[in-house]
Coordinates of N, CA, C and O in Angstrom, one line a residue:
M59 N -16.1 -37.8 -9.2 CA -16.0 -39.0 -10.0 C -16.9 -40.0 -9.4 O -16.8 -40.4 -8.3
P60 N -17.9 -40.5 -10.2 CA -18.8 -41.5 -9.7 C -18.0 -42.9 -9.5 O -17.1 -43.2 -10.2
E61 N -18.5 -43.6 -8.4 CA -17.9 -44.9 -8.1 C -18.5 -45.9 -9.0 O -19.7 -45.9 -9.4
I62 N -17.7 -46.9 -9.4 CA -18.2 -48.0 -10.2 C -18.4 -49.2 -9.3 O -17.4 -49.5 -8.5
E63 N -19.5 -49.8 -9.3 CA -19.8 -50.9 -8.4 C -18.8 -52.0 -8.5 O -18.3 -52.4 -9.6
G64 N -18.3 -52.5 -7.3 CA -17.3 -53.5 -7.3 C -15.9 -53.1 -7.3 O -15.0 -53.9 -7.4
T65 N -15.7 -51.8 -7.4 CA -14.3 -51.3 -7.4 C -13.9 -50.6 -6.1 O -14.8 -50.2 -5.3
E66 N -12.7 -50.5 -5.9 CA -12.1 -49.9 -4.7 C -11.4 -48.6 -5.1 O -10.7 -48.6 -6.0
I67 N -11.7 -47.6 -4.3 CA -11.0 -46.3 -4.6 C -10.0 -46.0 -3.4 O -10.4 -46.1 -2.3
I68 N -8.8 -45.8 -3.8 CA -7.8 -45.5 -2.8 C -7.4 -44.0 -3.0 O -7.0 -43.7 -4.1
R69 N -7.6 -43.2 -2.0 CA -7.2 -41.8 -2.1 C -5.9 -41.5 -1.5 O -5.7 -41.9 -0.3
L70 N -5.0 -40.9 -2.2 CA -3.7 -40.6 -1.7 C -3.7 -39.1 -1.2 O -4.4 -38.3 -1.8
K71 N -2.9 -38.9 -0.2 CA -2.8 -37.5 0.2 C -2.0 -36.7 -0.8 O -0.9 -37.2 -1.3
P72 N -2.4 -35.5 -1.1 CA -1.7 -34.7 -2.1 C -0.3 -34.3 -1.6 O 0.7 -34.3 -2.4
E73 N -0.1 -34.1 -0.3 CA 1.2 -33.7 0.2 C 1.8 -35.0 0.8 O 1.4 -35.5 1.8
K74 N 2.8 -35.5 0.1 CA 3.5 -36.8 0.5 C 4.9 -36.8 -0.1 O 5.2 -36.0 -0.9
D75 N 5.7 -37.8 0.3 CA 7.1 -37.8 -0.1 C 7.3 -38.6 -1.4 O 8.3 -38.5 -2.0
D76 N 6.3 -39.4 -1.8 CA 6.5 -40.2 -3.1 C 5.5 -39.7 -4.1 O 4.6 -38.9 -3.8
T77 N 5.7 -40.1 -5.3 CA 4.7 -39.7 -6.4 C 3.5 -40.6 -6.3 O 3.5 -41.7 -5.7
D78 N 2.4 -40.2 -7.0 CA 1.2 -41.0 -7.0 C 1.5 -42.4 -7.7 O 1.0 -43.4 -7.2
T79 N 2.3 -42.4 -8.8 CA 2.6 -43.6 -9.4 C 3.4 -44.5 -8.5 O 3.1 -45.7 -8.5
Q80 N 4.3 -44.0 -7.8 CA 5.1 -44.8 -6.9 C 4.2 -45.4 -5.8 O 4.3 -46.6 -5.4
G81 N 3.3 -44.6 -5.3 CA 2.3 -45.1 -4.3 C 1.5 -46.2 -4.8 O 1.2 -47.2 -4.1
C82 N 1.0 -46.1 -6.1 CA 0.2 -47.1 -6.7 C 1.0 -48.4 -6.9 O 0.5 -49.5 -6.6
L83 N 2.3 -48.3 -7.4 CA 3.1 -49.4 -7.6 C 3.4 -50.2 -6.3 O 3.2 -51.4 -6.2
R84 N 3.6 -49.4 -5.2 CA 3.9 -50.1 -3.9 C 2.6 -50.8 -3.4 O 2.7 -51.9 -2.9
E85 N 1.5 -50.2 -3.7 CA 0.2 -50.9 -3.3 C 0.0 -52.2 -4.1 O -0.4 -53.2 -3.5
V86 N 0.2 -52.1 -5.3 CA 0.1 -53.3 -6.2 C 0.9 -54.4 -5.7 O 0.5 -55.6 -5.6
F87 N 2.2 -54.1 -5.5 CA 3.1 -55.2 -5.0 C 2.8 -55.6 -3.6 O 3.0 -56.8 -3.2
R88 N 2.4 -54.7 -2.7 CA 2.0 -55.1 -1.4 C 0.8 -56.1 -1.4 O 0.7 -57.0 -0.6
R89 N 0.0 -56.0 -2.4 CA -1.2 -56.9 -2.5 C -0.8 -58.2 -3.2 O -1.7 -59.0 -3.5
G90 N 0.5 -58.4 -3.5 CA 0.9 -59.7 -4.0 C 1.2 -59.8 -5.5 O 1.6 -60.8 -6.0
C91 N 1.0 -58.7 -6.2 CA 1.3 -58.7 -7.6 C 2.9 -58.8 -7.8 O 3.6 -58.3 -7.0
T92 N 3.3 -59.5 -8.7 CA 4.8 -59.6 -9.0 C 5.2 -59.1 -10.3 O 6.4 -59.0 -10.6
E93 N 4.2 -58.8 -11.2 CA 4.5 -58.2 -12.5 C 3.5 -57.2 -12.8 O 2.3 -57.4 -12.7
A94 N 4.0 -56.0 -13.3 CA 3.1 -54.9 -13.6 C 3.6 -54.2 -14.9 O 4.8 -54.2 -15.2
T95 N 2.7 -53.5 -15.6 CA 3.1 -52.7 -16.7 C 2.6 -51.3 -16.5 O 1.4 -51.1 -16.2
L96 N 3.5 -50.4 -16.7 CA 3.1 -49.0 -16.5 C 3.0 -48.3 -17.9 O 4.0 -48.4 -18.7
V97 N 1.9 -47.8 -18.2 CA 1.6 -47.2 -19.5 C 1.4 -45.7 -19.3 O 1.0 -45.2 -18.3
C98 N 1.6 -44.9 -20.4 CA 1.3 -43.5 -20.4 C 2.2 -42.8 -19.3 O 1.7 -41.9 -18.6
A99 N 3.4 -43.2 -19.2 CA 4.3 -42.7 -18.1 C 5.6 -42.1 -18.6 O 6.5 -41.8 -17.8
T100 N 5.7 -41.8 -19.9 CA 6.9 -41.2 -20.4 C 6.8 -39.9 -21.1 O 7.8 -39.3 -21.4
G101 N 5.6 -39.5 -21.3 CA 5.4 -38.2 -22.0 C 5.2 -37.1 -21.0 O 5.1 -37.3 -19.8
G102 N 5.3 -35.9 -21.4 CA 5.1 -34.7 -20.5 C 6.3 -34.3 -19.8 O 7.4 -34.2 -20.3
R103 N 6.2 -34.2 -18.5 CA 7.3 -33.7 -17.6 C 8.4 -34.7 -17.5 O 8.2 -35.9 -17.2
I104 N 9.6 -34.2 -17.8 CA 10.8 -35.1 -17.7 C 11.1 -35.6 -16.3 O 11.5 -36.7 -16.1
D105 N 10.8 -34.8 -15.3 CA 11.1 -35.2 -13.9 C 10.2 -36.4 -13.6 O 10.6 -37.4 -13.0
H106 N 8.9 -36.4 -14.1 CA 8.0 -37.5 -13.8 C 8.5 -38.7 -14.6 O 8.4 -39.9 -14.1
M107 N 8.9 -38.5 -15.9 CA 9.4 -39.6 -16.7 C 10.5 -40.3 -16.0 O 10.6 -41.6 -15.9
L108 N 11.5 -39.6 -15.5 CA 12.7 -40.2 -14.9 C 12.3 -40.9 -13.6 O 12.8 -41.9 -13.3
A109 N 11.4 -40.3 -12.8 CA 10.9 -40.9 -11.6 C 10.2 -42.2 -11.9 O 10.4 -43.3 -11.3
N110 N 9.4 -42.3 -13.0 CA 8.7 -43.5 -13.4 C 9.7 -44.5 -13.9 O 9.5 -45.7 -13.6
L111 N 10.8 -44.2 -14.6 CA 11.8 -45.1 -15.0 C 12.5 -45.7 -13.8 O 12.9 -46.9 -13.8
S112 N 12.7 -44.9 -12.7 CA 13.4 -45.4 -11.5 C 12.5 -46.5 -10.8 O 13.0 -47.3 -10.0
L113 N 11.2 -46.5 -11.1 CA 10.3 -47.5 -10.5 C 10.7 -48.9 -11.0 O 10.3 -49.9 -10.3
L114 N 11.4 -49.0 -12.1 CA 11.9 -50.3 -12.6 C 12.7 -51.0 -11.5 O 12.6 -52.1 -11.2
E115 N 13.6 -50.1 -11.0 CA 14.5 -50.6 -9.9 C 13.8 -50.9 -8.6 O 14.0 -51.9 -7.9
E116 N 12.8 -50.0 -8.3 CA 12.0 -50.2 -7.1 C 11.2 -51.5 -7.1 O 11.1 -52.2 -6.1
A117 N 10.6 -51.8 -8.3 CA 9.8 -53.0 -8.4 C 10.7 -54.2 -8.2 O 10.3 -55.2 -7.5
Y118 N 11.9 -54.2 -8.8 CA 12.9 -55.3 -8.6 C 13.2 -55.4 -7.1 O 13.3 -56.6 -6.6
A119 N 13.5 -54.3 -6.4 CA 13.8 -54.4 -5.0 C 12.6 -55.0 -4.2 O 12.9 -55.6 -3.1
M120 N 11.4 -54.8 -4.7 CA 10.2 -55.4 -4.0 C 10.0 -56.8 -4.4 O 8.9 -57.4 -4.0
G121 N 10.8 -57.4 -5.2 CA 10.7 -58.8 -5.6 C 9.8 -58.9 -6.9 O 9.4 -60.1 -7.2
G122 N 9.6 -57.9 -7.6 CA 8.7 -58.0 -8.8 C 9.4 -57.5 -10.0 O 10.6 -57.2 -10.0
H123 N 8.6 -57.4 -11.1 CA 9.1 -57.0 -12.4 C 8.2 -56.0 -12.9 O 6.9 -56.2 -12.9
L124 N 8.7 -54.9 -13.4 CA 7.9 -53.8 -14.0 C 8.4 -53.6 -15.5 O 9.6 -53.7 -15.8
T125 N 7.4 -53.3 -16.4 CA 7.7 -52.9 -17.7 C 7.0 -51.6 -17.9 O 5.9 -51.3 -17.5
V126 N 7.8 -50.6 -18.5 CA 7.3 -49.3 -18.8 C 7.0 -49.3 -20.3 O 7.9 -49.7 -21.1
L127 N 5.8 -49.0 -20.7 CA 5.4 -49.1 -22.1 C 4.8 -47.8 -22.6 O 4.0 -47.2 -22.0
D128 N 5.2 -47.4 -23.8 CA 4.6 -46.3 -24.5 C 4.5 -46.6 -26.0 O 4.8 -47.7 -26.4
R129 N 4.1 -45.6 -26.8 CA 3.8 -45.9 -28.2 C 5.0 -46.4 -28.9 O 4.9 -47.1 -29.9
Q130 N 6.2 -46.0 -28.5 CA 7.4 -46.3 -29.3 C 8.4 -47.2 -28.5 O 9.3 -47.7 -29.1
N131 N 8.2 -47.4 -27.2 CA 9.2 -48.1 -26.4 C 8.6 -49.1 -25.4 O 7.5 -48.9 -25.0
R132 N 9.4 -50.1 -25.2 CA 9.2 -51.1 -24.1 C 10.5 -51.1 -23.3 O 11.5 -51.4 -23.8
I133 N 10.4 -50.8 -22.0 CA 11.6 -50.6 -21.2 C 11.5 -51.6 -20.0 O 10.5 -51.6 -19.3
V134 N 12.6 -52.3 -19.8 CA 12.7 -53.2 -18.7 C 14.1 -53.0 -18.0 O 15.0 -52.4 -18.6
L135 N 14.2 -53.6 -16.8 CA 15.4 -53.5 -16.1 C 16.3 -54.8 -16.3 O 15.8 -55.9 -16.4
H136 N 17.6 -54.5 -16.6 CA 18.5 -55.6 -16.6 C 19.4 -55.5 -15.4 O 20.2 -54.5 -15.2
E137 N 19.2 -56.4 -14.4 CA 19.8 -56.3 -13.1 C 21.2 -56.9 -13.0 O 21.7 -57.1 -11.9
G138 N 21.7 -57.2 -14.1 CA 23.1 -57.8 -14.2 C 22.9 -59.3 -14.5 O 21.8 -59.9 -14.4
G139 N 24.0 -60.0 -14.8 CA 24.0 -61.4 -15.2 C 23.7 -61.5 -16.7 O 24.0 -60.6 -17.4
C140 N 23.2 -62.6 -17.1 CA 23.0 -62.9 -18.5 C 21.5 -63.0 -18.8 O 20.8 -63.7 -18.1
R141 N 21.1 -62.3 -19.8 CA 19.7 -62.4 -20.3 C 19.7 -62.6 -21.8 O 20.5 -62.1 -22.5
K142 N 18.8 -63.5 -22.2 CA 18.6 -63.8 -23.6 C 17.2 -63.4 -24.0 O 16.3 -63.6 -23.2
F143 N 17.1 -62.9 -25.2 CA 15.7 -62.5 -25.6 C 15.6 -62.6 -27.2 O 16.6 -62.4 -27.8
K144 N 14.5 -62.8 -27.6 CA 14.2 -62.7 -29.1 C 13.6 -61.3 -29.2 O 12.7 -60.9 -28.4
M145 N 14.0 -60.6 -30.2 CA 13.6 -59.3 -30.4 C 12.1 -59.3 -30.7 O 11.6 -60.0 -31.6
P146 N 11.3 -58.5 -29.9 CA 9.9 -58.4 -30.1 C 9.6 -57.9 -31.5 O 10.3 -56.9 -32.0
E147 N 8.7 -58.5 -32.3 CA 8.4 -58.2 -33.7 C 8.1 -56.7 -33.9 O 8.5 -56.1 -34.9
E148 N 7.4 -56.1 -32.9 CA 7.0 -54.7 -33.1 C 8.1 -53.7 -32.9 O 7.9 -52.5 -33.2
Y149 N 9.3 -54.1 -32.5 CA 10.4 -53.2 -32.3 C 11.5 -53.5 -33.2 O 11.8 -54.7 -33.6
H150 N 12.3 -52.5 -33.6 CA 13.4 -52.7 -34.5 C 14.7 -52.6 -33.8 O 15.7 -53.2 -34.2
Y151 N 14.8 -51.8 -32.7 CA 16.1 -51.5 -32.0 C 16.0 -51.9 -30.6 O 14.9 -52.0 -30.0
F152 N 17.2 -52.2 -30.0 CA 17.3 -52.3 -28.6 C 18.5 -51.5 -28.1 O 19.5 -51.4 -28.8
S153 N 18.4 -50.9 -27.0 CA 19.5 -50.1 -26.4 C 19.7 -50.5 -25.0 O 18.8 -50.9 -24.3
L154 N 20.9 -50.3 -24.5 CA 21.3 -50.6 -23.1 C 21.8 -49.3 -22.5 O 22.8 -48.8 -23.0
V155 N 21.0 -48.8 -21.5 CA 21.4 -47.6 -20.9 C 21.8 -47.8 -19.4 O 21.0 -48.3 -18.6
P156 N 23.0 -47.5 -19.1 CA 23.5 -47.8 -17.7 C 22.7 -47.0 -16.7 O 22.5 -45.8 -16.9
L157 N 22.4 -47.6 -15.6 CA 21.8 -47.0 -14.4 C 23.0 -46.6 -13.5 O 22.9 -45.6 -12.7
D158 N 24.0 -47.5 -13.4 CA 25.1 -47.2 -12.6 C 26.1 -46.4 -13.5 O 26.0 -46.3 -14.7
A159 N 27.1 -45.7 -12.8 CA 28.1 -44.9 -13.5 C 28.8 -45.7 -14.6 O 29.1 -45.2 -15.7
A160 N 29.0 -47.0 -14.4 CA 29.7 -47.8 -15.4 C 29.1 -49.3 -15.3 O 28.8 -49.7 -14.2
L161 N 29.0 -49.9 -16.4 CA 28.7 -51.3 -16.5 C 30.0 -52.0 -16.9 O 30.7 -51.6 -17.8
H162 N 30.3 -53.1 -16.2 CA 31.6 -53.8 -16.5 C 31.2 -55.2 -17.0 O 30.2 -55.8 -16.6
G163 N 32.1 -55.7 -17.9 CA 31.9 -57.0 -18.5 C 30.7 -57.1 -19.3 O 30.0 -58.1 -19.3
V164 N 30.4 -56.1 -20.2 CA 29.2 -56.1 -21.0 C 29.6 -56.9 -22.3 O 30.5 -56.6 -23.0
T165 N 28.8 -57.9 -22.5 CA 28.9 -58.7 -23.8 C 27.6 -58.8 -24.4 O 26.5 -59.1 -23.8
I166 N 27.5 -58.4 -25.7 CA 26.3 -58.5 -26.5 C 26.6 -59.4 -27.7 O 27.5 -59.2 -28.5
E167 N 25.8 -60.5 -27.8 CA 26.0 -61.4 -28.9 C 24.7 -61.5 -29.8 O 23.6 -61.3 -29.3
N168 N 24.9 -61.9 -31.0 CA 23.8 -62.1 -32.0 C 23.1 -60.8 -32.3 O 21.9 -60.7 -32.4
A169 N 23.9 -59.7 -32.4 CA 23.4 -58.4 -32.7 C 24.3 -57.7 -33.8 O 25.4 -58.1 -34.0
K170 N 23.7 -56.7 -34.4 CA 24.5 -56.0 -35.5 C 25.8 -55.4 -34.9 O 26.8 -55.4 -35.6
Y171 N 25.7 -54.9 -33.7 CA 26.9 -54.3 -33.0 C 27.2 -55.1 -31.8 O 26.8 -54.8 -30.7
P172 N 28.0 -56.2 -31.9 CA 28.3 -57.0 -30.8 C 29.4 -56.3 -29.9 O 30.1 -55.4 -30.3
L173 N 29.5 -56.7 -28.6 CA 30.5 -56.3 -27.7 C 31.0 -57.5 -27.0 O 30.3 -58.5 -26.8
Q174 N 32.3 -57.4 -26.5 CA 32.9 -58.5 -25.8 C 33.6 -57.9 -24.6 O 34.5 -57.1 -24.7
D175 N 33.1 -58.2 -23.4 CA 33.7 -57.9 -22.1 C 34.1 -56.4 -22.0 O 35.2 -56.0 -21.6
A176 N 33.1 -55.5 -22.4 CA 33.4 -54.1 -22.5 C 32.9 -53.4 -21.2 O 32.1 -53.9 -20.4
T177 N 33.4 -52.2 -21.0 CA 33.0 -51.3 -20.0 C 32.1 -50.2 -20.7 O 32.6 -49.6 -21.7
V178 N 30.9 -50.0 -20.2 CA 30.0 -49.0 -20.8 C 29.7 -48.0 -19.8 O 29.3 -48.3 -18.7
T179 N 29.9 -46.7 -20.1 CA 29.6 -45.6 -19.1 C 28.4 -44.8 -19.7 O 28.1 -44.8 -20.9
R180 N 27.9 -44.0 -18.8 CA 26.8 -43.1 -19.3 C 27.4 -42.0 -20.1 O 26.7 -41.5 -21.0
A181 N 28.6 -41.6 -19.9 CA 29.3 -40.6 -20.8 C 30.0 -41.4 -21.9 O 31.0 -41.9 -21.7
G182 N 29.3 -41.5 -23.0 CA 29.9 -42.2 -24.2 C 29.3 -43.6 -24.4 O 30.1 -44.5 -24.6
M183 N 28.0 -43.7 -24.2 CA 27.4 -45.0 -24.4 C 27.6 -45.5 -25.8 O 27.4 -44.7 -26.8
V184 N 27.9 -46.8 -26.0 CA 28.1 -47.4 -27.3 C 27.0 -48.5 -27.5 O 27.2 -49.3 -28.3
T185 N 26.0 -48.4 -26.7 CA 25.0 -49.4 -26.7 C 23.6 -48.9 -27.0 O 22.6 -49.4 -26.5
I186 N 23.5 -47.9 -27.9 CA 22.3 -47.3 -28.3 C 21.9 -47.8 -29.8 O 22.8 -47.8 -30.6
S187 N 20.7 -48.0 -30.0 CA 20.1 -48.4 -31.3 C 20.8 -49.6 -32.0 O 21.2 -49.6 -33.1
N188 N 20.9 -50.6 -31.2 CA 21.5 -51.9 -31.7 C 20.3 -52.6 -32.4 O 19.1 -52.3 -32.2
E189 N 20.7 -53.7 -33.2 CA 19.7 -54.5 -33.9 C 20.0 -55.9 -33.7 O 21.2 -56.3 -33.7
A190 N 19.0 -56.7 -33.6 CA 19.2 -58.2 -33.5 C 19.7 -58.7 -34.8 O 19.2 -58.2 -35.9
A191 N 20.6 -59.7 -34.8 CA 20.9 -60.4 -36.1 C 19.6 -61.1 -36.5 O 18.8 -61.5 -35.7
A192 N 19.5 -61.4 -37.8 CA 18.2 -62.0 -38.3 C 17.8 -63.3 -37.6 O 18.6 -64.2 -37.5
N193 N 16.6 -63.2 -37.0 CA 16.0 -64.4 -36.3 C 16.9 -65.0 -35.3 O 16.8 -66.2 -35.0
E194 N 17.7 -64.2 -34.6 CA 18.6 -64.7 -33.6 C 18.1 -64.4 -32.2 O 17.4 -63.4 -32.0
I195 N 18.5 -65.2 -31.2 CA 18.3 -64.9 -29.8 C 19.5 -64.0 -29.4 O 20.6 -64.4 -29.5
V196 N 19.2 -62.8 -28.9 CA 20.2 -61.9 -28.5 C 20.6 -62.2 -27.1 O 19.7 -62.5 -26.2
T197 N 21.9 -62.2 -26.8 CA 22.4 -62.4 -25.4 C 23.0 -61.1 -25.0 O 23.8 -60.5 -25.7
V198 N 22.6 -60.6 -23.8 CA 23.2 -59.4 -23.2 C 23.6 -59.8 -21.8 O 22.8 -60.2 -20.9
E199 N 24.9 -59.8 -21.6 CA 25.5 -60.1 -20.3 C 26.2 -58.9 -19.7 O 26.9 -58.2 -20.4
I200 N 25.9 -58.7 -18.4 CA 26.5 -57.6 -17.6 C 27.1 -58.2 -16.4 O 26.4 -58.7 -15.5
R201 N 28.4 -58.2 -16.3 CA 29.1 -58.8 -15.1 C 28.8 -57.9 -13.8 O 28.6 -58.5 -12.8
D202 N 28.8 -56.6 -14.0 CA 28.7 -55.7 -12.8 C 27.9 -54.5 -13.3 O 28.4 -53.7 -14.1
G203 N 26.8 -54.3 -12.7 CA 26.0 -53.1 -12.9 C 24.6 -53.4 -13.4 O 24.2 -54.5 -13.6
R204 N 23.8 -52.3 -13.4 CA 22.4 -52.4 -13.8 C 22.1 -51.5 -14.9 O 22.7 -50.4 -15.0
A205 N 21.1 -51.8 -15.8 CA 20.9 -51.0 -17.0 C 19.4 -51.1 -17.4 O 18.7 -52.1 -17.0
L206 N 19.0 -50.1 -18.1 CA 17.7 -50.2 -18.8 C 17.9 -50.9 -20.1 O 18.8 -50.6 -20.8
V207 N 17.0 -51.8 -20.5 CA 16.9 -52.3 -21.8 C 15.7 -51.7 -22.5 O 14.6 -51.9 -22.0
I208 N 15.9 -51.0 -23.5 CA 14.9 -50.2 -24.2 C 14.7 -50.8 -25.6 O 15.6 -50.7 -26.4
F209 N 13.5 -51.4 -25.8 CA 13.2 -51.9 -27.1 C 12.4 -50.7 -27.8 O 11.5 -50.1 -27.1
S210 N 12.8 -50.3 -29.0 CA 12.1 -49.1 -29.6 C 11.9 -49.2 -31.1 O 12.5 -50.1 -31.7
R211 N 11.1 -48.4 -31.5 CA 10.8 -48.3 -33.0 C 10.6 -46.8 -33.3 O 10.2 -46.0 -32.5
D212 N 10.9 -46.5 -34.6 CA 10.7 -45.1 -35.0 C 9.2 -44.9 -35.3 O 8.4 -45.8 -35.4
F213 N 8.8 -43.6 -35.4 CA 7.4 -43.3 -35.7 C 6.9 -44.0 -36.9 O 5.8 -44.5 -37.0
D214 N 7.7 -44.0 -38.0 CA 7.3 -44.7 -39.2 C 7.1 -46.2 -39.1 O 6.4 -46.8 -39.9
R215 N 7.6 -46.8 -38.0 CA 7.4 -48.2 -37.7 C 6.3 -48.4 -36.7 O 6.0 -49.6 -36.4
A216 N 5.8 -47.3 -36.1 CA 4.8 -47.5 -35.1 C 3.5 -48.1 -35.6 O 3.2 -48.0 -36.8
L217 N 2.9 -48.8 -34.7 CA 1.6 -49.5 -35.1 C 0.5 -48.5 -35.3 O 0.4 -47.5 -34.7

């Protein structure tokens, strides 16, 4: 591959303990970046997709924020506490997927399917394909636990 003037090439050893994407993310945050977006990281091999989704937690542990983006989804980490958001126009649904075995004290307000102080587990999630109430700011509170917040759209709604 020819070098482009003014760019830096970092070569990773093929035999290593982390993935190439994980190595790149660590380097980006080591250099002072605090926010990154990972694209083209959810198709293909499921083991790679799951490893890439786990980078949301690793970025948070490094003091930063990561978004995973593909054609149909925008995925961010909800590290607990209270978060408010306006539904991004290009997405129709939002889902809350537990990273821990259980999320405790889950409250969802201003959504088609609200919850109040619920426990949500990975076996029997009730937080998939929710919708924001019309022009409302959605509140998602998690008293204990971490989750993925996935904003999504169907193919027929894709850009």
